Amino acid sequence: MKRIGLLTSGGDCQALNAAMRGVVKSMYNSGEQIEVYGFLNGYQGLIYGNYRMLDPSDFSGILTRGGTILGSSRTPFKTIREPDEKGLNKVEAMKHNYHKRNLDCLVILGGNGTHKTANLLREEGLNIVTLPKTIDNDLWGTDMTFGFQSAVDIATNVIDAIHTTADSHGRVFIVEVMGHKVGFLTLNAGLASGADIILIPEIPYDIDKVVEAINRRKERGASFTIIAVAEGAISKEDAKLSKKEYKKKLANREHPSVSYEVASEIEKRTGQEVRVTVPGHMQRGGSPCPYDRVFASRLGAEAGKLILKGEYGFMVGYRNREIVKVPLEEVAGKLKMLEPKASIIKEAKLLGISFGD
Ligand code: F6P
């Protein structure tokens, strides 16, 4: 008999349900008896003992369903050691709820912040197995996270649609793509949709170079320009600021996001009409794409295998086209960013895409 707890934490993404289904199906199919506790709304469920017993029927029909059947929330790692408003010690409460149910293992699906807490729980003696979710693909230790490819599809479709209207009106269009502090999503959606300029956090931009690229296109007879801007994109001047100075600047920014700042600079310098589109949380919504369904199912099945063998303290990830187990202490607290010298960037430049550098 194995007793497992499941929880999904942080911003949701596509294929969370497919991954949980993979874990549970692989365990049921092994013939082992299992009891599944679904903790609700991320770590909040574990802290306050809110859970639901799940049986095989709960995992039927959810392969294609977006979101998470367990709900999710953000529980910042920064304050995890601080007592809650009623004085409750959150870490001790999580340990208590784990031991009270006699769990063999807790399966945690999440991104960067989630992994810091997962590793802390491992250090506190709990058996943990994690799965890498996030549309940002910024998790250390895995080449790919589930949710990413589905978000690339959505952002690509948005830019595809913008292309036709940009063409009709001869406008400059900016599409702001999610991705937090990294540019994987923007780069891939930008490449897939034929964006002319791509601005990502890993390559700070020079607005004069952006304007040069727009003018070059105009001289060649193109009436419109499409710019994919990562929500975390940063100018060369801002990249020189200290973290504190940059935070202060963001707090006082007159524009709602970097895209509007870039748009206003371009309008000032070129006199061309610029429009901004922000697809936002649409990028995390809807059904997982086929790639993510397969990928999350595979990761889930491998996680089930690890639990049956009693191997704990790992994230099930993907490296060099292989499913691998990565020690949690290697994953926690590190951000995976795009390497500006990566061959994908060089190839994009060969295609004539400007990064504003
Ligand atoms: O980490 C996933 C993500 O969608 C980021 O791309 C984005 O910056 C952030 O979450 C948005 O967070 P929230 O849903 O809390 O607004």
mmCIF file of C-alpha atoms and ligand atoms in Angstrom:
data_model
loop_
_atom_site.group_PDB
_atom_site.id
_atom_site.type_symbol
_atom_site.label_atom_id
_atom_site.label_comp_id
_atom_site.label_asym_id
_atom_site.label_seq_id
_atom_site.Cartn_x
_atom_site.Cartn_y
_atom_site.Cartn_z
ATOM 1 C CA MET A 1 0.000 0.000 0.000
ATOM 2 C CA LYS A 2 1.272 3.470 -0.921
ATOM 3 C CA ARG A 3 -0.302 6.658 0.380
ATOM 4 C CA ILE A 4 0.489 9.674 -1.736
ATOM 5 C CA GLY A 5 -0.423 13.341 -1.536
ATOM 6 C CA LEU A 6 -0.739 15.455 -4.662
ATOM 7 C CA LEU A 7 -0.591 19.216 -4.929
ATOM 8 C CA THR A 8 -0.283 21.834 -7.663
ATOM 9 C CA SER A 9 1.283 25.144 -6.649
ATOM 10 C CA GLY A 10 2.080 28.519 -8.248
ATOM 11 C CA GLY A 11 0.665 29.884 -11.502
ATOM 12 C CA ASP A 12 -1.230 27.136 -13.286
ATOM 13 C CA CYS A 13 -0.511 25.916 -16.807
ATOM 14 C CA GLN A 14 -1.757 23.378 -19.305
ATOM 15 C CA ALA A 15 -1.181 19.621 -18.686
ATOM 16 C CA LEU A 16 -1.147 19.720 -14.866
ATOM 17 C CA ASN A 17 -4.083 17.300 -14.927
ATOM 18 C CA ALA A 18 -2.397 15.111 -17.552
ATOM 19 C CA ALA A 19 0.699 14.858 -15.334
ATOM 20 C CA MET A 20 -1.286 13.902 -12.212
ATOM 21 C CA ARG A 21 -3.240 11.384 -14.244
ATOM 22 C CA GLY A 22 0.094 9.898 -15.396
ATOM 23 C CA VAL A 23 1.328 9.474 -11.807
ATOM 24 C CA VAL A 24 -1.856 7.862 -10.549
ATOM 25 C CA LYS A 25 -2.533 5.655 -13.592
ATOM 26 C CA SER A 26 0.976 4.228 -13.600
ATOM 27 C CA MET A 27 0.682 3.403 -9.906
ATOM 28 C CA TYR A 28 -2.777 1.807 -10.179
ATOM 29 C CA ASN A 29 -1.664 -0.201 -13.181
ATOM 30 C CA SER A 30 1.273 -1.661 -11.247
ATOM 31 C CA GLY A 31 -1.217 -3.541 -9.083
ATOM 32 C CA GLU A 32 -0.055 -1.723 -5.932
ATOM 33 C CA GLN A 33 -2.863 -0.517 -3.690
ATOM 34 C CA ILE A 34 -2.803 3.229 -3.402
ATOM 35 C CA GLU A 35 -4.543 5.964 -1.486
ATOM 36 C CA VAL A 36 -4.477 9.442 -3.047
ATOM 37 C CA TYR A 37 -4.901 12.649 -1.048
ATOM 38 C CA GLY A 38 -5.437 15.708 -3.242
ATOM 39 C CA PHE A 39 -4.386 18.830 -1.301
ATOM 40 C CA LEU A 40 -6.399 21.823 -2.450
ATOM 41 C CA ASN A 41 -5.002 25.135 -3.729
ATOM 42 C CA GLY A 42 -1.310 24.340 -3.524
ATOM 43 C CA TYR A 43 0.643 24.512 -0.274
ATOM 44 C CA GLN A 44 -2.382 26.218 1.338
ATOM 45 C CA GLY A 45 -4.142 22.819 1.353
ATOM 46 C CA LEU A 46 -1.155 21.161 2.998
ATOM 47 C CA ILE A 47 -0.768 23.927 5.589
ATOM 48 C CA TYR A 48 -4.424 23.969 6.613
ATOM 49 C CA GLY A 49 -5.210 20.282 6.044
ATOM 50 C CA ASN A 50 -7.665 20.869 3.192
ATOM 51 C CA TYR A 51 -7.742 17.841 0.958
ATOM 52 C CA ARG A 52 -9.995 15.529 -0.963
ATOM 53 C CA MET A 53 -9.636 11.767 -1.289
ATOM 54 C CA LEU A 54 -9.278 10.889 -4.957
ATOM 55 C CA ASP A 55 -10.067 7.626 -6.682
ATOM 56 C CA PRO A 56 -9.376 6.395 -10.222
ATOM 57 C CA SER A 57 -12.561 7.966 -11.589
ATOM 58 C CA ASP A 58 -11.234 11.430 -10.632
ATOM 59 C CA PHE A 59 -8.422 10.958 -13.137
ATOM 60 C CA SER A 60 -10.593 9.782 -15.953
ATOM 61 C CA GLY A 61 -11.295 12.300 -18.724
ATOM 62 C CA ILE A 62 -8.782 14.888 -17.506
ATOM 63 C CA LEU A 63 -5.942 14.297 -19.980
ATOM 64 C CA THR A 64 -7.168 17.123 -22.175
ATOM 65 C CA ARG A 65 -8.458 19.418 -19.448
ATOM 66 C CA GLY A 66 -6.598 22.682 -18.764
ATOM 67 C CA GLY A 67 -6.120 24.185 -15.286
ATOM 68 C CA THR A 68 -5.835 21.876 -12.295
ATOM 69 C CA ILE A 69 -8.536 19.754 -10.659
ATOM 70 C CA LEU A 70 -6.907 20.570 -7.298
ATOM 71 C CA GLY A 71 -6.752 24.351 -7.650
ATOM 72 C CA SER A 72 -3.552 26.316 -7.191
ATOM 73 C CA SER A 73 -2.224 29.348 -5.345
ATOM 74 C CA ARG A 74 1.012 31.174 -4.765
ATOM 75 C CA THR A 75 2.564 30.636 -1.324
ATOM 76 C CA PRO A 76 5.747 32.734 -1.366
ATOM 77 C CA PHE A 77 8.877 30.899 -0.247
ATOM 78 C CA LYS A 78 10.249 34.166 1.160
ATOM 79 C CA THR A 79 7.729 34.115 3.999
ATOM 80 C CA ILE A 80 7.272 30.378 4.416
ATOM 81 C CA ARG A 81 9.175 30.386 7.725
ATOM 82 C CA GLU A 82 7.070 33.284 9.047
ATOM 83 C CA PRO A 83 3.944 32.447 11.062
ATOM 84 C CA ASP A 84 0.566 33.112 9.422
ATOM 85 C CA GLU A 85 -1.822 35.836 10.696
ATOM 86 C CA LYS A 86 -2.985 33.511 13.486
ATOM 87 C CA GLY A 87 0.554 32.596 14.529
ATOM 88 C CA LEU A 88 0.588 29.175 12.852
ATOM 89 C CA ASN A 89 4.029 27.786 11.946
ATOM 90 C CA LYS A 90 3.419 26.908 8.276
ATOM 91 C CA VAL A 91 6.325 24.493 7.878
ATOM 92 C CA GLU A 92 5.419 22.569 11.038
ATOM 93 C CA ALA A 93 1.769 22.520 9.905
ATOM 94 C CA MET A 94 2.735 20.981 6.545
ATOM 95 C CA LYS A 95 4.848 18.334 8.277
ATOM 96 C CA HIS A 96 2.029 17.609 10.716
ATOM 97 C CA ASN A 97 -0.544 17.152 7.946
ATOM 98 C CA TYR A 98 1.806 14.892 6.001
ATOM 99 C CA HIS A 99 2.535 12.656 9.016
ATOM 100 C CA LYS A 100 -1.079 12.651 10.242
ATOM 101 C CA ARG A 101 -2.114 10.964 6.977
ATOM 102 C CA ASN A 102 0.852 8.606 7.124
ATOM 103 C CA LEU A 103 1.899 9.596 3.630
ATOM 104 C CA ASP A 104 4.665 7.698 1.853
ATOM 105 C CA CYS A 105 5.297 10.581 -0.496
ATOM 106 C CA LEU A 106 4.118 13.999 -1.585
ATOM 107 C CA VAL A 107 4.014 14.684 -5.327
ATOM 108 C CA ILE A 108 4.386 18.404 -5.974
ATOM 109 C CA LEU A 109 3.794 19.988 -9.371
ATOM 110 C CA GLY A 110 5.253 23.444 -9.737
ATOM 111 C CA GLY A 111 7.786 25.928 -10.997
ATOM 112 C CA ASN A 112 10.618 27.875 -9.392
ATOM 113 C CA GLY A 113 9.064 29.112 -6.144
ATOM 114 C CA THR A 114 7.290 25.798 -5.621
ATOM 115 C CA HIS A 115 10.581 23.920 -5.909
ATOM 116 C CA LYS A 116 12.213 25.988 -3.176
ATOM 117 C CA THR A 117 9.492 24.967 -0.735
ATOM 118 C CA ALA A 118 9.532 21.369 -2.012
ATOM 119 C CA ASN A 119 13.258 21.197 -1.289
ATOM 120 C CA LEU A 120 12.743 22.697 2.159
ATOM 121 C CA LEU A 121 10.171 19.991 2.922
ATOM 122 C CA ARG A 122 12.676 17.381 1.742
ATOM 123 C CA GLU A 123 15.268 18.870 4.094
ATOM 124 C CA GLU A 124 12.659 18.632 6.853
ATOM 125 C CA GLY A 125 12.475 14.889 6.258
ATOM 126 C CA LEU A 126 9.413 14.476 3.986
ATOM 127 C CA ASN A 127 9.510 12.183 0.950
ATOM 128 C CA ILE A 128 9.058 14.395 -2.086
ATOM 129 C CA VAL A 129 8.853 13.842 -5.844
ATOM 130 C CA THR A 130 8.232 16.858 -8.076
ATOM 131 C CA LEU A 131 7.174 17.521 -11.656
ATOM 132 C CA PRO A 132 8.277 20.592 -13.664
ATOM 133 C CA LYS A 133 5.406 22.816 -14.707
ATOM 134 C CA THR A 134 5.482 26.340 -16.084
ATOM 135 C CA ILE A 135 4.782 28.115 -19.330
ATOM 136 C CA ASP A 136 8.041 30.033 -18.764
ATOM 137 C CA ASN A 137 10.364 26.999 -19.169
ATOM 138 C CA ASP A 138 12.723 28.618 -16.676
ATOM 139 C CA LEU A 139 13.206 25.703 -14.313
ATOM 140 C CA TRP A 140 16.769 24.565 -13.733
ATOM 141 C CA GLY A 141 17.601 20.895 -14.336
ATOM 142 C CA THR A 142 15.185 20.214 -17.178
ATOM 143 C CA ASP A 143 15.377 21.185 -20.836
ATOM 144 C CA MET A 144 11.599 21.438 -20.960
ATOM 145 C CA THR A 145 8.683 22.068 -18.631
ATOM 146 C CA PHE A 146 5.110 21.098 -19.429
ATOM 147 C CA GLY A 147 2.807 23.985 -20.288
ATOM 148 C CA PHE A 148 5.533 25.652 -22.300
ATOM 149 C CA GLN A 149 4.665 24.218 -25.720
ATOM 150 C CA SER A 150 0.946 24.903 -25.221
ATOM 151 C CA ALA A 151 1.734 28.524 -24.383
ATOM 152 C CA VAL A 152 4.018 28.772 -27.437
ATOM 153 C CA ASP A 153 1.050 27.618 -29.562
ATOM 154 C CA ILE A 154 -1.251 30.272 -28.101
ATOM 155 C CA ALA A 155 1.239 33.137 -28.332
ATOM 156 C CA THR A 156 2.059 32.060 -31.907
ATOM 157 C CA ASN A 157 -1.623 32.105 -32.864
ATOM 158 C CA VAL A 158 -1.948 35.614 -31.438
ATOM 159 C CA ILE A 159 1.005 36.928 -33.461
ATOM 160 C CA ASP A 160 -0.283 35.113 -36.576
ATOM 161 C CA ALA A 161 -3.610 36.895 -36.217
ATOM 162 C CA ILE A 162 -1.934 40.257 -35.622
ATOM 163 C CA HIS A 163 0.060 39.845 -38.850
ATOM 164 C CA THR A 164 -2.958 40.283 -41.111
ATOM 165 C CA THR A 165 -4.298 43.393 -39.431
ATOM 166 C CA ALA A 166 -0.786 44.902 -39.160
ATOM 167 C CA ASP A 167 -0.423 44.349 -42.898
ATOM 168 C CA SER A 168 -3.779 45.981 -43.747
ATOM 169 C CA HIS A 169 -3.006 49.122 -41.728
ATOM 170 C CA GLY A 170 0.731 49.378 -42.220
ATOM 171 C CA ARG A 171 1.272 49.623 -38.479
ATOM 172 C CA VAL A 172 3.944 48.613 -36.038
ATOM 173 C CA PHE A 173 2.486 46.007 -33.696
ATOM 174 C CA ILE A 174 3.890 44.869 -30.379
ATOM 175 C CA VAL A 175 2.713 41.594 -28.863
ATOM 176 C CA GLU A 176 3.704 41.221 -25.219
ATOM 177 C CA VAL A 177 4.447 37.619 -24.340
ATOM 178 C CA MET A 178 4.593 36.129 -20.816
ATOM 179 C CA GLY A 179 7.661 34.352 -19.471
ATOM 180 C CA HIS A 180 8.452 36.243 -16.269
ATOM 181 C CA LYS A 181 12.220 36.956 -16.251
ATOM 182 C CA VAL A 182 13.178 34.754 -19.222
ATOM 183 C CA GLY A 183 12.658 34.820 -22.972
ATOM 184 C CA PHE A 184 12.050 31.188 -24.014
ATOM 185 C CA LEU A 185 8.358 31.718 -24.711
ATOM 186 C CA THR A 186 8.809 34.984 -26.604
ATOM 187 C CA LEU A 187 11.695 33.653 -28.675
ATOM 188 C CA ASN A 188 9.868 30.485 -29.700
ATOM 189 C CA ALA A 189 6.525 32.164 -30.409
ATOM 190 C CA GLY A 190 8.338 34.978 -32.234
ATOM 191 C CA LEU A 191 10.273 32.542 -34.413
ATOM 192 C CA ALA A 192 7.204 30.406 -35.081
ATOM 193 C CA SER A 193 5.148 33.388 -36.204
ATOM 194 C CA GLY A 194 7.802 35.242 -38.169
ATOM 195 C CA ALA A 195 8.152 38.247 -35.837
ATOM 196 C CA ASP A 196 10.568 40.855 -37.215
ATOM 197 C CA ILE A 197 11.981 41.997 -33.880
ATOM 198 C CA ILE A 198 12.187 39.968 -30.665
ATOM 199 C CA LEU A 199 13.028 41.590 -27.342
ATOM 200 C CA ILE A 200 13.952 39.279 -24.466
ATOM 201 C CA PRO A 201 15.350 39.867 -20.960
ATOM 202 C CA GLU A 202 18.571 37.986 -21.698
ATOM 203 C CA ILE A 203 19.510 40.481 -24.457
ATOM 204 C CA PRO A 204 18.893 44.044 -23.228
ATOM 205 C CA TYR A 205 17.670 46.205 -26.106
ATOM 206 C CA ASP A 206 18.797 49.547 -27.447
ATOM 207 C CA ILE A 207 15.751 51.496 -28.636
ATOM 208 C CA ASP A 208 17.806 53.106 -31.432
ATOM 209 C CA LYS A 209 18.577 49.642 -32.819
ATOM 210 C CA VAL A 210 14.890 48.730 -32.640
ATOM 211 C CA VAL A 211 14.018 51.877 -34.599
ATOM 212 C CA GLU A 212 16.811 51.139 -37.106
ATOM 213 C CA ALA A 213 15.321 47.693 -37.718
ATOM 214 C CA ILE A 214 11.848 49.184 -38.312
ATOM 215 C CA ASN A 215 13.272 51.780 -40.712
ATOM 216 C CA ARG A 216 15.263 49.136 -42.569
ATOM 217 C CA ARG A 217 12.076 47.181 -43.159
ATOM 218 C CA LYS A 218 10.319 50.334 -44.386
ATOM 219 C CA GLU A 219 13.146 51.083 -46.825
ATOM 220 C CA ARG A 220 12.763 47.552 -48.198
ATOM 221 C CA GLY A 221 9.075 48.179 -48.820
ATOM 222 C CA ALA A 222 7.494 46.461 -45.809
ATOM 223 C CA SER A 223 4.554 48.484 -44.551
ATOM 224 C CA PHE A 224 4.350 46.866 -41.126
ATOM 225 C CA THR A 225 6.583 45.474 -38.392
ATOM 226 C CA ILE A 226 5.767 42.874 -35.759
ATOM 227 C CA ILE A 227 7.664 43.001 -32.471
ATOM 228 C CA ALA A 228 7.417 40.200 -29.913
ATOM 229 C CA VAL A 229 8.319 41.681 -26.548
ATOM 230 C CA ALA A 230 8.863 39.524 -23.472
ATOM 231 C CA GLU A 231 7.125 40.894 -20.395
ATOM 232 C CA GLY A 232 10.553 40.902 -18.713
ATOM 233 C CA ALA A 233 12.393 42.668 -21.566
ATOM 234 C CA ILE A 234 14.748 45.394 -20.407
ATOM 235 C CA SER A 235 16.595 48.267 -22.098
ATOM 236 C CA LYS A 236 20.381 48.512 -22.063
ATOM 237 C CA GLU A 237 20.216 51.570 -19.755
ATOM 238 C CA ASP A 238 17.880 49.838 -17.298
ATOM 239 C CA ALA A 239 20.053 46.726 -17.289
ATOM 240 C CA LYS A 240 22.850 48.880 -15.843
ATOM 241 C CA LEU A 241 20.736 49.842 -12.804
ATOM 242 C CA SER A 242 21.061 47.977 -9.528
ATOM 243 C CA LYS A 243 18.209 45.617 -8.640
ATOM 244 C CA LYS A 244 16.938 48.166 -6.109
ATOM 245 C CA GLU A 245 17.100 51.096 -8.551
ATOM 246 C CA TYR A 246 15.319 49.086 -11.258
ATOM 247 C CA LYS A 247 12.553 48.021 -8.853
ATOM 248 C CA LYS A 248 12.069 51.685 -7.894
ATOM 249 C CA LYS A 249 11.911 52.676 -11.556
ATOM 250 C CA LEU A 250 9.295 49.987 -12.261
ATOM 251 C CA ALA A 251 7.208 51.145 -9.312
ATOM 252 C CA ASN A 252 7.090 54.681 -10.761
ATOM 253 C CA ARG A 253 6.759 53.692 -14.425
ATOM 254 C CA GLU A 254 4.166 55.761 -16.294
ATOM 255 C CA HIS A 255 3.353 52.844 -18.629
ATOM 256 C CA PRO A 256 1.582 49.649 -17.545
ATOM 257 C CA SER A 257 4.385 47.437 -18.928
ATOM 258 C CA VAL A 258 7.570 47.442 -20.974
ATOM 259 C CA SER A 259 5.659 47.033 -24.265
ATOM 260 C CA TYR A 260 3.898 50.372 -23.841
ATOM 261 C CA GLU A 261 7.214 52.017 -23.032
ATOM 262 C CA VAL A 262 8.758 50.595 -26.221
ATOM 263 C CA ALA A 263 5.645 51.620 -28.199
ATOM 264 C CA SER A 264 5.815 55.197 -26.980
ATOM 265 C CA GLU A 265 9.537 55.473 -27.803
ATOM 266 C CA ILE A 266 8.953 54.114 -31.323
ATOM 267 C CA GLU A 267 6.060 56.522 -31.949
ATOM 268 C CA LYS A 268 8.182 59.459 -30.799
ATOM 269 C CA ARG A 269 11.113 58.502 -33.000
ATOM 270 C CA THR A 270 9.358 57.299 -36.160
ATOM 271 C CA GLY A 271 5.981 59.008 -36.162
ATOM 272 C CA GLN A 272 4.495 55.617 -37.044
ATOM 273 C CA GLU A 273 1.339 54.311 -35.411
ATOM 274 C CA VAL A 274 2.085 51.588 -32.872
ATOM 275 C CA ARG A 275 -0.439 49.220 -31.300
ATOM 276 C CA VAL A 276 0.132 46.898 -28.333
ATOM 277 C CA THR A 277 -1.576 43.543 -27.768
ATOM 278 C CA VAL A 278 -1.213 41.714 -24.447
ATOM 279 C CA PRO A 279 -2.649 38.180 -24.546
ATOM 280 C CA GLY A 280 -1.744 37.729 -20.833
ATOM 281 C CA HIS A 281 -3.239 34.749 -19.020
ATOM 282 C CA MET A 282 -4.772 33.376 -22.212
ATOM 283 C CA GLN A 283 -1.307 31.891 -22.645
ATOM 284 C CA ARG A 284 -1.840 29.666 -19.612
ATOM 285 C CA GLY A 285 -5.395 28.729 -20.477
ATOM 286 C CA GLY A 286 -7.284 26.077 -22.408
ATOM 287 C CA SER A 287 -6.367 22.487 -23.279
ATOM 288 C CA PRO A 288 -2.794 21.271 -23.384
ATOM 289 C CA CYS A 289 -1.376 20.794 -26.883
ATOM 290 C CA PRO A 290 -0.615 17.198 -27.960
ATOM 291 C CA TYR A 291 3.102 17.620 -27.158
ATOM 292 C CA ASP A 292 2.317 18.605 -23.562
ATOM 293 C CA ARG A 293 -0.235 15.805 -23.157
ATOM 294 C CA VAL A 294 2.393 13.245 -24.144
ATOM 295 C CA PHE A 295 5.230 14.927 -22.249
ATOM 296 C CA ALA A 296 3.309 15.405 -18.974
ATOM 297 C CA SER A 297 1.942 11.832 -19.164
ATOM 298 C CA ARG A 298 5.474 10.465 -19.570
ATOM 299 C CA LEU A 299 6.837 12.525 -16.672
ATOM 300 C CA GLY A 300 3.893 11.482 -14.505
ATOM 301 C CA ALA A 301 4.354 7.795 -15.325
ATOM 302 C CA GLU A 302 8.068 7.990 -14.453
ATOM 303 C CA ALA A 303 7.241 9.761 -11.189
ATOM 304 C CA GLY A 304 4.844 6.901 -10.346
ATOM 305 C CA LYS A 305 7.662 4.437 -11.020
ATOM 306 C CA LEU A 306 10.037 6.293 -8.686
ATOM 307 C CA ILE A 307 7.475 6.319 -5.884
ATOM 308 C CA LEU A 308 6.835 2.592 -6.254
ATOM 309 C CA LYS A 309 10.590 2.026 -5.933
ATOM 310 C CA GLY A 310 10.750 4.320 -2.902
ATOM 311 C CA GLU A 311 13.125 6.769 -4.584
ATOM 312 C CA TYR A 312 12.440 10.212 -3.218
ATOM 313 C CA GLY A 313 13.969 13.678 -3.284
ATOM 314 C CA PHE A 314 13.888 14.110 -7.067
ATOM 315 C CA MET A 315 12.305 16.202 -9.778
ATOM 316 C CA VAL A 316 11.415 14.137 -12.829
ATOM 317 C CA GLY A 317 12.820 16.194 -15.693
ATOM 318 C CA TYR A 318 13.962 15.974 -19.279
ATOM 319 C CA ARG A 319 17.548 16.324 -20.489
ATOM 320 C CA ASN A 320 19.065 15.515 -23.860
ATOM 321 C CA ARG A 321 15.847 13.800 -24.973
ATOM 322 C CA GLU A 322 15.756 11.480 -21.954
ATOM 323 C CA ILE A 323 13.474 11.503 -18.923
ATOM 324 C CA VAL A 324 15.788 11.869 -15.934
ATOM 325 C CA LYS A 325 15.587 12.252 -12.153
ATOM 326 C CA VAL A 326 17.282 15.389 -10.866
ATOM 327 C CA PRO A 327 18.078 15.826 -7.145
ATOM 328 C CA LEU A 328 15.841 18.540 -5.699
ATOM 329 C CA GLU A 329 18.758 20.364 -4.086
ATOM 330 C CA GLU A 330 20.174 20.920 -7.607
ATOM 331 C CA VAL A 331 16.914 22.402 -8.894
ATOM 332 C CA ALA A 332 15.816 24.652 -6.040
ATOM 333 C CA GLY A 333 16.671 28.332 -6.185
ATOM 334 C CA LYS A 334 18.193 28.404 -9.681
ATOM 335 C CA LEU A 335 16.748 30.116 -12.705
ATOM 336 C CA LYS A 336 17.277 28.674 -16.200
ATOM 337 C CA MET A 337 17.737 31.504 -18.685
ATOM 338 C CA LEU A 338 18.369 31.661 -22.407
ATOM 339 C CA GLU A 339 22.036 31.832 -23.300
ATOM 340 C CA PRO A 340 22.506 34.902 -25.564
ATOM 341 C CA LYS A 341 25.131 32.931 -27.508
ATOM 342 C CA ALA A 342 22.802 29.921 -27.980
ATOM 343 C CA SER A 343 22.580 28.639 -31.544
ATOM 344 C CA ILE A 344 18.829 29.354 -31.691
ATOM 345 C CA ILE A 345 19.635 33.075 -31.250
ATOM 346 C CA LYS A 346 22.314 32.929 -33.942
ATOM 347 C CA GLU A 347 19.893 31.193 -36.316
ATOM 348 C CA ALA A 348 17.206 33.765 -35.597
ATOM 349 C CA LYS A 349 19.696 36.505 -36.468
ATOM 350 C CA LEU A 350 20.588 34.667 -39.689
ATOM 351 C CA LEU A 351 16.888 34.879 -40.541
ATOM 352 C CA GLY A 352 17.104 38.651 -40.209
ATOM 353 C CA ILE A 353 15.375 38.935 -36.842
ATOM 354 C CA SER A 354 16.582 41.880 -34.782
ATOM 355 C CA PHE A 355 17.036 41.553 -31.006
ATOM 356 C CA GLY A 356 17.574 45.287 -30.672
ATOM 357 C CA ASP A 357 21.197 44.751 -29.654
HETATM 358 O O1 F6P B 1 5.075 31.826 -14.146
HETATM 359 C C1 F6P B 1 3.999 31.786 -15.022
HETATM 360 C C2 F6P B 1 3.474 33.174 -15.259
HETATM 361 O O2 F6P B 1 2.365 33.080 -16.125
HETATM 362 C C3 F6P B 1 4.488 34.174 -15.786
HETATM 363 O O3 F6P B 1 4.712 34.024 -17.168
HETATM 364 C C4 F6P B 1 3.839 35.466 -15.398
HETATM 365 O O4 F6P B 1 4.814 36.483 -15.240
HETATM 366 C C5 F6P B 1 3.206 35.142 -14.073
HETATM 367 O O5 F6P B 1 3.021 33.750 -14.051
HETATM 368 C C6 F6P B 1 1.883 35.808 -13.838
HETATM 369 O O6 F6P B 1 1.497 35.514 -12.536
HETATM 370 P P1 F6P B 1 0.028 35.705 -11.955
HETATM 371 O O7 F6P B 1 -0.852 34.674 -12.573
HETATM 372 O O8 F6P B 1 0.199 35.503 -10.493
HETATM 373 O O9 F6P B 1 -0.400 37.086 -12.352
#
